[in-house]
Amino acid sequence: MDYDIADLGLAETGHRRIEWAGRRMNVLAAIRDRFEKERPLEGITVGACMHVTSETANLMLALRAGGAEVALCASNPLSTQDDVAAALVDGGIPVFAVRGESAETFYEHIHSVIDAGPDIVFDDGADMTTVLHKERGDAPIIGGLEETTTGVIRLRAMAADGVLRYPVVAVNDSATKHLFDNRHGTGQSSLDGILRAANILFAGRTVVVAGYGDCGWGIAERAKGLGANVVVMEVDPIRAVSAAMNGHRVRDGRAAAREGDVFITATGNIHVFREEHFAEMKDGSILANAGHFDVELDLGALDRMAVSRRRLRESLEEYTLPDGRRLLVVAEGRLVNLGAAEGHPADVMDMSFANQALAAEWIVDSGDDLEPAVHVLPADLDREVARLKLEAMGGGLEVLTDEQERYLASWQDGT
Ligand code: NAI
């Protein structure tokens, strides 16, 4: 079996880590049990470009239980858990991912997975999809799945340009993905990353959150819960008002730069904090990015402005400016929750990856019925994921009476 990982000797630790995550992924476990009996993915090869974490490992095992052959590479050079990669290889799944790999190796690994001959592509950020469209147009793909907001934006741009050559399911757009993973997962784990990198107290500090979408909402709420004063920076007036009514101060970039102690980007956009903001920030400000790509902080500009730069702690780099102010960057401006912590907890990835597994089955079942376009998973599957999660959490669902069903379907009766 062909593979490229850091150290196969780490497999034992990886197996334990996968087991621990699996215990909190009840919905995925239920799907895996059904897959084992029904084998809906028999004869299918899955090529996955995803964060190589213990939660992803559980998804790969569920797909294999459904009959699929699986090959996996990383969707970010800094997010691979090397022990998990080793455990998967030990279990017979080819993995091409080494934490800290260069950009060149990252793309070589994507090609290695494409060489495995995937029918369905699981992507997180659309890097593999882009390679499949720009360089490997001959690969016979029947469908793709996309995990994150940034990837969905790229896919919609491809569809608008008329170049998308197979159907793709925007898993991110399932309610049971973005309303939970992006909000609760990114919210908690981004702060976890900053805590592990810098071990600061959030209480009393001013945390600037750039972007008040699902991720920004989660980060702002969790920071507030830890006692921070939250400042939100937004370009969309509706989201900005929503932040204001949730009790956060809303400021433009320059004002936010002057007020903040900790800055976290979650926009999916480029150069959100740049020279004009670095020029205003206080000594000791901490900068982190939770968005998919490492472009939200203009670190090129910061590097040009700095007179010196040193690594202060494992995931914390200090840039000293000519006037003596020091700005600290977490995890090289890459996804802070995966670069400096372990990503989202399994409890929430459970729903995201249940959607992934069901979406793969849906693509196979749909055959040629799906157009080469960006699709959203049918609402009944989304609701089924939520129902199973609620059940696993010990919650009970109220059921509409016949009278209530009739009432909701009628328009004649008013007061
Ligand atoms: P979203 O589209 O719901 O929210 C993004 C927000 O940023 C929007 O409200 C937009 O108006 C705002 N924005 C855009 N440019 C801005 C600027 N220059 N200044 C201030 N605000 C700006 O997107 P979502 O789902 O919150 O995702 C954000 C990013 O996080 C994406 O790159 C996504 O792929 C990534 N992501 C990261 C995860 C992680 O594990 N760290 C998990 C899920 C998503």
Short mmCIF file of C-alpha atoms and ligand atoms in Angstrom, two decimals:
data_model
loop_
_atom_site.label_atom_id
_atom_site.label_comp_id
_atom_site.label_asym_id
_atom_site.label_seq_id
_atom_site.Cartn_x
_atom_site.Cartn_y
_atom_site.Cartn_z
CA MET A 1 0.00 0.00 0.00
CA ASP A 2 1.33 3.43 -1.00
CA TYR A 3 1.27 6.14 1.73
CA ASP A 4 3.27 9.06 3.11
CA ILE A 5 3.02 9.88 6.81
CA ALA A 6 5.37 11.09 9.55
CA ASP A 7 5.84 7.92 11.61
CA LEU A 8 3.97 4.60 11.56
CA GLY A 9 5.21 4.02 15.13
CA LEU A 10 2.62 6.55 16.37
CA ALA A 11 -0.27 4.24 15.39
CA GLU A 12 -1.08 3.01 18.91
CA THR A 13 -1.69 6.55 20.25
CA GLY A 14 -3.68 7.31 17.11
CA HIS A 15 -5.96 4.30 17.61
CA ARG A 16 -6.77 5.45 21.16
CA ARG A 17 -7.45 8.99 19.95
CA ILE A 18 -9.79 7.71 17.23
CA GLU A 19 -11.62 5.53 19.77
CA TRP A 20 -12.10 8.48 22.14
CA ALA A 21 -13.52 10.67 19.38
CA GLY A 22 -15.72 7.81 18.15
CA ARG A 23 -17.40 7.49 21.53
CA ARG A 24 -18.89 10.98 21.08
CA MET A 25 -19.96 10.48 17.46
CA ASN A 26 -23.21 8.60 18.01
CA VAL A 27 -25.01 9.72 14.87
CA LEU A 28 -22.08 8.68 12.68
CA ALA A 29 -21.92 5.37 14.58
CA ALA A 30 -25.60 4.70 13.81
CA ILE A 31 -24.95 5.39 10.12
CA ARG A 32 -21.85 3.21 10.21
CA ASP A 33 -23.88 0.31 11.66
CA ARG A 34 -26.46 0.66 8.90
CA PHE A 35 -23.71 0.98 6.27
CA GLU A 36 -22.16 -2.25 7.53
CA LYS A 37 -25.41 -4.10 6.83
CA GLU A 38 -26.46 -2.37 3.60
CA ARG A 39 -23.02 -1.66 2.00
CA PRO A 40 -24.33 1.34 -0.03
CA LEU A 41 -20.84 2.36 -1.14
CA GLU A 42 -19.74 -1.04 -2.47
CA GLY A 43 -17.43 -0.59 -5.45
CA ILE A 44 -16.94 3.15 -4.80
CA THR A 45 -13.51 4.72 -4.21
CA VAL A 46 -13.50 7.84 -2.05
CA GLY A 47 -10.68 10.38 -2.35
CA ALA A 48 -10.72 12.70 0.66
CA CYS A 49 -8.85 15.97 1.16
CA MET A 50 -9.77 16.80 4.76
CA HIS A 51 -8.13 17.70 8.06
CA VAL A 52 -6.50 14.45 9.16
CA THR A 53 -7.98 14.32 12.66
CA SER A 54 -9.51 11.66 14.89
CA GLU A 55 -13.01 12.74 13.80
CA THR A 56 -12.15 12.45 10.10
CA ALA A 57 -10.72 9.01 10.85
CA ASN A 58 -14.11 7.93 12.19
CA LEU A 59 -15.74 9.18 8.98
CA MET A 60 -13.24 7.23 6.87
CA LEU A 61 -13.98 4.08 8.88
CA ALA A 62 -17.74 4.58 8.41
CA LEU A 63 -17.28 4.92 4.65
CA ARG A 64 -15.19 1.78 4.57
CA ALA A 65 -17.87 -0.04 6.56
CA GLY A 66 -20.24 1.01 3.76
CA GLY A 67 -18.08 -0.80 1.23
CA ALA A 68 -15.92 2.08 -0.05
CA GLU A 69 -12.19 2.07 -0.70
CA VAL A 70 -10.74 5.22 0.89
CA ALA A 71 -7.61 7.37 0.36
CA LEU A 72 -6.96 10.51 2.41
CA CYS A 73 -4.73 13.60 2.26
CA ALA A 74 -4.70 16.80 4.32
CA SER A 75 -6.73 19.91 3.54
CA ASN A 76 -4.28 22.08 5.46
CA PRO A 77 -0.51 21.59 5.91
CA LEU A 78 -0.69 22.32 9.65
CA SER A 79 -3.78 20.40 10.76
CA THR A 80 -2.64 16.77 10.46
CA GLN A 81 -2.58 14.66 13.61
CA ASP A 82 0.38 12.43 12.77
CA ASP A 83 -0.67 9.69 15.20
CA VAL A 84 -4.12 9.50 13.60
CA ALA A 85 -2.53 9.30 10.14
CA ALA A 86 -0.39 6.41 11.41
CA ALA A 87 -3.38 4.58 12.90
CA LEU A 88 -5.31 4.82 9.64
CA VAL A 89 -2.37 3.45 7.64
CA ASP A 90 -2.01 0.72 10.26
CA GLY A 91 -5.69 -0.10 9.65
CA GLY A 92 -5.16 -0.35 5.88
CA ILE A 93 -6.26 3.12 4.74
CA PRO A 94 -3.71 4.97 2.56
CA VAL A 95 -2.95 8.43 3.99
CA PHE A 96 -0.75 11.11 2.45
CA ALA A 97 -0.28 13.78 5.11
CA VAL A 98 2.52 15.00 7.36
CA ARG A 99 1.96 17.82 9.85
CA GLY A 100 3.93 20.89 8.73
CA GLU A 101 4.39 19.65 5.15
CA SER A 102 5.48 22.21 2.53
CA ALA A 103 3.05 23.64 -0.01
CA GLU A 104 4.75 21.49 -2.66
CA THR A 105 4.27 18.25 -0.67
CA PHE A 106 0.69 19.28 0.14
CA TYR A 107 -0.13 19.33 -3.58
CA GLU A 108 1.88 16.17 -4.29
CA HIS A 109 -0.28 14.45 -1.69
CA ILE A 110 -3.46 15.67 -3.39
CA HIS A 111 -2.20 14.13 -6.63
CA SER A 112 -1.41 10.86 -4.80
CA VAL A 113 -5.04 10.60 -3.68
CA ILE A 114 -6.28 11.37 -7.21
CA ASP A 115 -3.94 8.62 -8.45
CA ALA A 116 -5.94 6.20 -6.25
CA GLY A 117 -8.81 6.68 -8.76
CA PRO A 118 -11.61 8.24 -6.69
CA ASP A 119 -15.23 8.14 -7.85
CA ILE A 120 -16.35 10.56 -5.12
CA VAL A 121 -14.26 13.41 -3.74
CA PHE A 122 -14.59 14.70 -0.15
CA ASP A 123 -13.10 18.19 -0.02
CA ASP A 124 -12.59 20.85 2.66
CA GLY A 125 -11.77 24.17 1.03
CA ALA A 126 -12.01 22.93 -2.60
CA ASP A 127 -8.27 22.44 -3.14
CA MET A 128 -8.64 18.91 -4.51
CA THR A 129 -11.63 19.99 -6.60
CA THR A 130 -9.56 22.83 -8.06
CA VAL A 131 -6.69 20.45 -8.94
CA LEU A 132 -9.24 18.09 -10.51
CA HIS A 133 -10.51 20.92 -12.71
CA LYS A 134 -7.22 22.64 -13.54
CA GLU A 135 -4.78 19.74 -13.90
CA ARG A 136 -6.58 16.40 -13.77
CA GLY A 137 -9.60 16.95 -16.01
CA ASP A 138 -9.39 13.33 -17.19
CA ALA A 139 -10.21 11.83 -13.74
CA PRO A 140 -13.71 10.25 -13.99
CA ILE A 141 -15.41 11.68 -10.88
CA ILE A 142 -19.13 11.02 -10.31
CA GLY A 143 -19.61 13.57 -7.53
CA GLY A 144 -18.04 15.67 -4.83
CA LEU A 145 -18.78 16.90 -1.31
CA GLU A 146 -17.62 20.18 0.22
CA GLU A 147 -17.23 20.73 3.95
CA THR A 148 -16.61 24.45 4.44
CA THR A 149 -17.98 27.90 3.59
CA THR A 150 -14.87 28.97 1.67
CA GLY A 151 -14.98 25.81 -0.46
CA VAL A 152 -18.67 26.34 -1.24
CA ILE A 153 -17.93 29.92 -2.33
CA ARG A 154 -15.21 28.63 -4.69
CA LEU A 155 -17.54 25.93 -6.06
CA ARG A 156 -20.32 28.43 -6.74
CA ALA A 157 -17.77 30.56 -8.61
CA MET A 158 -16.83 27.49 -10.69
CA ALA A 159 -20.51 26.76 -11.39
CA ALA A 160 -21.09 30.41 -12.38
CA ASP A 161 -18.13 30.19 -14.78
CA GLY A 162 -19.73 27.06 -16.28
CA VAL A 163 -16.68 24.89 -15.58
CA LEU A 164 -17.95 22.56 -12.82
CA ARG A 165 -17.85 19.14 -14.43
CA TYR A 166 -19.66 16.98 -11.83
CA PRO A 167 -22.32 17.47 -9.13
CA VAL A 168 -21.10 18.65 -5.73
CA VAL A 169 -23.01 18.63 -2.45
CA ALA A 170 -22.41 21.70 -0.27
CA VAL A 171 -22.41 19.81 3.02
CA ASN A 172 -21.59 23.10 4.77
CA ASP A 173 -25.04 24.38 3.82
CA SER A 174 -26.94 21.68 5.72
CA ALA A 175 -28.44 23.29 8.82
CA THR A 176 -27.04 20.47 10.97
CA LYS A 177 -23.56 21.42 9.73
CA HIS A 178 -23.10 25.19 9.74
CA LEU A 179 -25.44 26.05 12.62
CA PHE A 180 -23.49 23.75 14.93
CA ASP A 181 -20.00 23.02 13.55
CA ASN A 182 -19.28 26.61 12.45
CA ARG A 183 -20.91 28.18 15.49
CA HIS A 184 -20.24 25.90 18.42
CA GLY A 185 -17.23 24.02 17.05
CA THR A 186 -15.29 27.01 15.74
CA GLY A 187 -16.42 29.15 18.66
CA GLN A 188 -15.01 26.88 21.33
CA SER A 189 -12.00 25.45 19.52
CA SER A 190 -10.67 28.79 18.22
CA LEU A 191 -10.46 30.06 21.78
CA ASP A 192 -8.95 26.71 22.75
CA GLY A 193 -6.21 27.31 20.15
CA ILE A 194 -5.40 30.76 21.53
CA LEU A 195 -5.40 29.42 25.09
CA ARG A 196 -3.00 26.61 24.23
CA ALA A 197 -0.76 28.94 22.21
CA ALA A 198 -0.61 31.84 24.66
CA ASN A 199 -2.31 30.76 27.92
CA ILE A 200 -3.90 34.17 28.45
CA LEU A 201 -6.90 35.09 30.57
CA PHE A 202 -9.83 36.19 28.42
CA ALA A 203 -11.73 37.83 31.28
CA GLY A 204 -11.46 41.60 31.06
CA ARG A 205 -9.69 41.60 27.69
CA THR A 206 -11.12 43.14 24.56
CA VAL A 207 -11.51 40.54 21.84
CA VAL A 208 -12.08 41.80 18.31
CA VAL A 209 -13.95 39.34 16.10
CA ALA A 210 -13.78 40.15 12.38
CA GLY A 211 -16.75 38.64 10.55
CA TYR A 212 -20.02 37.89 12.34
CA GLY A 213 -21.15 34.92 10.24
CA ASP A 214 -21.65 31.50 11.82
CA CYS A 215 -18.01 31.19 12.93
CA GLY A 216 -17.74 34.77 14.17
CA TRP A 217 -21.03 34.40 16.07
CA GLY A 218 -19.64 31.36 17.88
CA ILE A 219 -16.30 32.96 18.67
CA ALA A 220 -17.93 36.14 19.96
CA GLU A 221 -20.40 34.27 22.18
CA ARG A 222 -17.72 32.05 23.69
CA ALA A 223 -15.33 34.96 24.27
CA LYS A 224 -18.15 36.84 26.01
CA GLY A 225 -18.81 33.74 28.12
CA LEU A 226 -15.20 33.82 29.29
CA GLY A 227 -15.62 37.41 30.45
CA ALA A 228 -14.14 39.24 27.47
CA ASN A 229 -15.48 42.50 26.06
CA VAL A 230 -16.27 41.73 22.46
CA VAL A 231 -15.87 44.14 19.55
CA VAL A 232 -17.28 42.97 16.21
CA MET A 233 -16.04 44.21 12.85
CA GLU A 234 -18.41 43.52 9.93
CA VAL A 235 -19.04 44.71 6.38
CA ASP A 236 -22.67 43.50 6.28
CA PRO A 237 -25.04 45.91 8.06
CA ILE A 238 -27.58 43.22 8.99
CA ARG A 239 -24.99 41.02 10.64
CA ALA A 240 -23.46 44.10 12.28
CA VAL A 241 -26.82 45.05 13.84
CA SER A 242 -27.29 41.46 14.93
CA ALA A 243 -23.93 41.63 16.72
CA ALA A 244 -24.89 44.94 18.34
CA MET A 245 -28.18 43.47 19.59
CA ASN A 246 -26.33 40.49 21.02
CA GLY A 247 -24.51 43.00 23.21
CA HIS A 248 -21.25 43.43 21.30
CA ARG A 249 -19.65 46.76 20.32
CA VAL A 250 -19.47 47.15 16.55
CA ARG A 251 -16.54 49.13 15.17
CA ASP A 252 -14.77 49.75 11.88
CA GLY A 253 -11.32 48.26 11.43
CA ARG A 254 -9.26 51.26 12.55
CA ALA A 255 -11.27 51.79 15.74
CA ALA A 256 -11.28 48.05 16.47
CA ALA A 257 -7.49 47.95 16.00
CA ARG A 258 -7.05 50.63 18.67
CA GLU A 259 -9.43 48.99 21.17
CA GLY A 260 -8.52 45.31 20.89
CA ASP A 261 -6.18 43.06 22.87
CA VAL A 262 -6.94 39.88 20.90
CA PHE A 263 -7.94 39.84 17.21
CA ILE A 264 -9.62 36.85 15.57
CA THR A 265 -10.58 36.78 11.88
CA ALA A 266 -13.42 34.57 10.60
CA THR A 267 -14.46 36.15 7.31
CA GLY A 268 -13.24 33.91 4.48
CA ASN A 269 -11.79 37.13 3.02
CA ILE A 270 -8.27 38.41 2.33
CA HIS A 271 -6.13 40.94 4.30
CA VAL A 272 -8.80 41.74 6.86
CA PHE A 273 -6.12 43.06 9.21
CA ARG A 274 -3.33 44.78 7.32
CA GLU A 275 -0.69 47.51 7.64
CA GLU A 276 -3.12 50.31 8.54
CA HIS A 277 -4.46 48.17 11.42
CA PHE A 278 -1.08 46.85 12.62
CA ALA A 279 0.02 50.49 12.84
CA GLU A 280 -2.73 51.15 15.42
CA MET A 281 -2.65 47.98 17.54
CA LYS A 282 -1.49 48.00 21.15
CA ASP A 283 1.77 46.45 22.32
CA GLY A 284 1.14 42.77 23.15
CA SER A 285 -1.85 42.34 20.84
CA ILE A 286 -2.52 38.73 19.87
CA LEU A 287 -3.64 37.92 16.32
CA ALA A 288 -5.29 34.69 15.20
CA ASN A 289 -7.26 33.49 12.21
CA ALA A 290 -10.17 31.03 12.23
CA GLY A 291 -11.02 31.38 8.51
CA HIS A 292 -10.17 28.60 6.10
CA PHE A 293 -7.12 30.12 4.36
CA ASP A 294 -4.10 31.84 5.87
CA VAL A 295 -4.78 35.08 3.99
CA GLU A 296 -6.97 36.93 6.49
CA LEU A 297 -4.00 38.44 8.36
CA ASP A 298 -1.61 40.24 6.01
CA LEU A 299 1.49 38.65 7.51
CA GLY A 300 3.61 39.70 4.51
CA ALA A 301 2.95 43.34 5.45
CA LEU A 302 3.58 42.64 9.13
CA ASP A 303 6.88 40.98 8.26
CA ARG A 304 7.93 43.99 6.17
CA MET A 305 6.99 46.38 9.01
CA ALA A 306 8.82 44.37 11.70
CA VAL A 307 12.44 44.96 12.73
CA SER A 308 12.66 41.47 14.23
CA ARG A 309 10.70 38.28 14.56
CA ARG A 310 11.07 35.32 16.90
CA ARG A 311 9.17 32.23 18.00
CA LEU A 312 8.19 32.81 21.62
CA ARG A 313 6.20 29.63 22.24
CA GLU A 314 5.37 26.61 20.09
CA SER A 315 2.45 28.25 18.25
CA LEU A 316 3.21 31.89 18.98
CA GLU A 317 5.42 34.17 16.94
CA GLU A 318 6.39 37.68 18.04
CA TYR A 319 6.87 40.53 15.54
CA THR A 320 8.61 43.63 16.94
CA LEU A 321 7.81 46.92 15.20
CA PRO A 322 10.24 49.89 14.90
CA ASP A 323 8.50 51.76 17.78
CA GLY A 324 8.99 48.77 20.08
CA ARG A 325 5.41 47.44 19.96
CA ARG A 326 5.20 43.64 19.82
CA LEU A 327 2.40 41.86 17.93
CA LEU A 328 1.96 38.13 18.48
CA VAL A 329 0.66 35.81 15.78
CA VAL A 330 -0.84 32.42 16.60
CA ALA A 331 -0.22 29.35 14.39
CA GLU A 332 1.29 31.35 11.51
CA GLY A 333 -2.12 32.82 10.72
CA ARG A 334 -3.47 29.41 9.72
CA LEU A 335 -6.74 27.98 11.12
CA VAL A 336 -6.08 28.60 14.81
CA ASN A 337 -8.28 25.79 16.10
CA LEU A 338 -6.46 23.17 14.04
CA GLY A 339 -3.01 24.75 14.01
CA ALA A 340 -2.79 25.35 17.76
CA ALA A 341 -5.44 22.96 19.14
CA GLU A 342 -7.21 19.80 18.01
CA GLY A 343 -10.01 21.29 15.93
CA HIS A 344 -13.67 20.92 16.74
CA PRO A 345 -14.68 18.44 19.42
CA ALA A 346 -16.03 15.14 18.11
CA ASP A 347 -19.50 15.86 19.52
CA VAL A 348 -20.11 18.50 16.87
CA MET A 349 -18.14 16.90 14.03
CA ASP A 350 -20.56 14.01 14.54
CA MET A 351 -23.29 15.95 12.76
CA SER A 352 -21.03 17.39 10.05
CA PHE A 353 -19.67 13.97 9.18
CA ALA A 354 -23.07 12.27 9.40
CA ASN A 355 -24.06 14.72 6.65
CA GLN A 356 -20.94 13.76 4.68
CA ALA A 357 -21.68 10.04 4.90
CA LEU A 358 -25.35 10.53 3.92
CA ALA A 359 -24.35 12.86 1.07
CA ALA A 360 -22.00 10.21 -0.38
CA GLU A 361 -24.84 7.68 -0.26
CA TRP A 362 -27.19 10.25 -1.86
CA ILE A 363 -24.77 10.82 -4.76
CA VAL A 364 -24.51 7.06 -5.40
CA ASP A 365 -28.30 6.60 -5.15
CA SER A 366 -29.00 9.56 -7.43
CA GLY A 367 -26.95 8.10 -10.31
CA ASP A 368 -27.16 10.44 -13.30
CA ASP A 369 -30.05 12.46 -11.86
CA LEU A 370 -27.81 15.12 -10.31
CA GLU A 371 -26.70 17.92 -12.63
CA PRO A 372 -23.11 19.17 -12.50
CA ALA A 373 -24.04 21.97 -10.09
CA VAL A 374 -23.80 22.80 -6.38
CA HIS A 375 -26.52 20.90 -4.50
CA VAL A 376 -27.75 20.97 -0.91
CA LEU A 377 -28.62 17.77 0.90
CA PRO A 378 -32.42 17.15 1.00
CA ALA A 379 -34.07 18.65 4.09
CA ASP A 380 -35.38 15.28 5.33
CA LEU A 381 -31.79 13.98 5.65
CA ASP A 382 -30.78 17.16 7.49
CA ARG A 383 -33.68 16.73 9.91
CA GLU A 384 -32.85 13.04 10.38
CA VAL A 385 -29.31 13.98 11.48
CA ALA A 386 -30.78 16.43 14.00
CA ARG A 387 -33.30 13.83 15.24
CA LEU A 388 -30.57 11.24 15.80
CA LYS A 389 -28.35 13.81 17.57
CA LEU A 390 -31.16 14.88 19.88
CA GLU A 391 -31.84 11.23 20.68
CA ALA A 392 -28.14 10.68 21.47
CA MET A 393 -28.21 13.75 23.72
CA GLY A 394 -31.18 12.32 25.63
CA GLY A 395 -33.64 14.95 24.36
CA GLY A 396 -37.27 14.29 23.49
CA LEU A 397 -39.13 15.69 20.51
CA GLU A 398 -42.72 16.90 20.75
CA VAL A 399 -45.01 15.58 17.98
CA LEU A 400 -47.74 17.65 16.31
CA THR A 401 -51.29 16.45 17.00
CA ASP A 402 -53.61 15.88 14.02
CA GLU A 403 -55.52 19.00 15.07
CA GLN A 404 -52.30 21.05 15.06
CA GLU A 405 -51.28 19.70 11.64
CA ARG A 406 -54.69 20.69 10.26
CA TYR A 407 -54.49 24.11 11.91
CA LEU A 408 -51.05 24.84 10.46
CA ALA A 409 -52.22 23.76 6.99
CA SER A 410 -55.35 25.94 7.06
CA TRP A 411 -55.87 29.65 6.36
CA GLN A 412 -59.61 30.13 6.86
CA ASP A 413 -59.61 30.48 10.66
CA GLY A 414 -58.20 33.69 12.15
CA THR A 415 -59.06 34.90 15.64
P1 NAI B 1 -20.04 33.41 6.76
O1 NAI B 1 -20.14 33.72 5.32
O2 NAI B 1 -21.26 32.95 7.52
O3 NAI B 1 -19.46 34.69 7.55
C1 NAI B 1 -18.40 35.49 7.11
C2 NAI B 1 -18.70 36.94 7.55
O4 NAI B 1 -17.54 37.75 7.30
C3 NAI B 1 -19.86 37.58 6.74
O5 NAI B 1 -20.84 38.06 7.65
C4 NAI B 1 -19.18 38.70 5.96
O6 NAI B 1 -20.02 39.84 5.81
C5 NAI B 1 -17.98 39.03 6.85
N1 NAI B 1 -16.86 39.69 6.17
C6 NAI B 1 -16.38 39.49 4.93
N2 NAI B 1 -15.32 40.30 4.69
C7 NAI B 1 -15.13 41.02 5.83
C8 NAI B 1 -14.18 42.01 6.20
N3 NAI B 1 -13.22 42.43 5.38
N4 NAI B 1 -14.28 42.55 7.45
C9 NAI B 1 -15.26 42.14 8.30
N5 NAI B 1 -16.19 41.19 7.99
C10 NAI B 1 -16.11 40.65 6.76
O7 NAI B 1 -18.86 32.34 6.88
P2 NAI B 1 -18.55 31.31 8.10
O8 NAI B 1 -19.32 30.06 7.88
O9 NAI B 1 -18.64 32.02 9.38
O10 NAI B 1 -17.03 30.96 7.74
C11 NAI B 1 -16.00 31.94 7.83
C12 NAI B 1 -14.67 31.30 7.46
O11 NAI B 1 -14.36 30.28 8.40
C13 NAI B 1 -14.66 30.59 6.10
O12 NAI B 1 -13.37 30.72 5.54
C14 NAI B 1 -14.92 29.15 6.47
O13 NAI B 1 -14.51 28.27 5.46
C15 NAI B 1 -14.13 29.04 7.74
N6 NAI B 1 -14.49 27.96 8.65
C16 NAI B 1 -13.53 27.61 9.54
C17 NAI B 1 -13.75 26.59 10.44
C18 NAI B 1 -12.67 26.21 11.38
O14 NAI B 1 -12.64 25.06 11.81
N7 NAI B 1 -11.81 27.13 11.78
C19 NAI B 1 -15.04 25.86 10.48
C20 NAI B 1 -16.03 26.37 9.59
C21 NAI B 1 -15.76 27.39 8.69
#
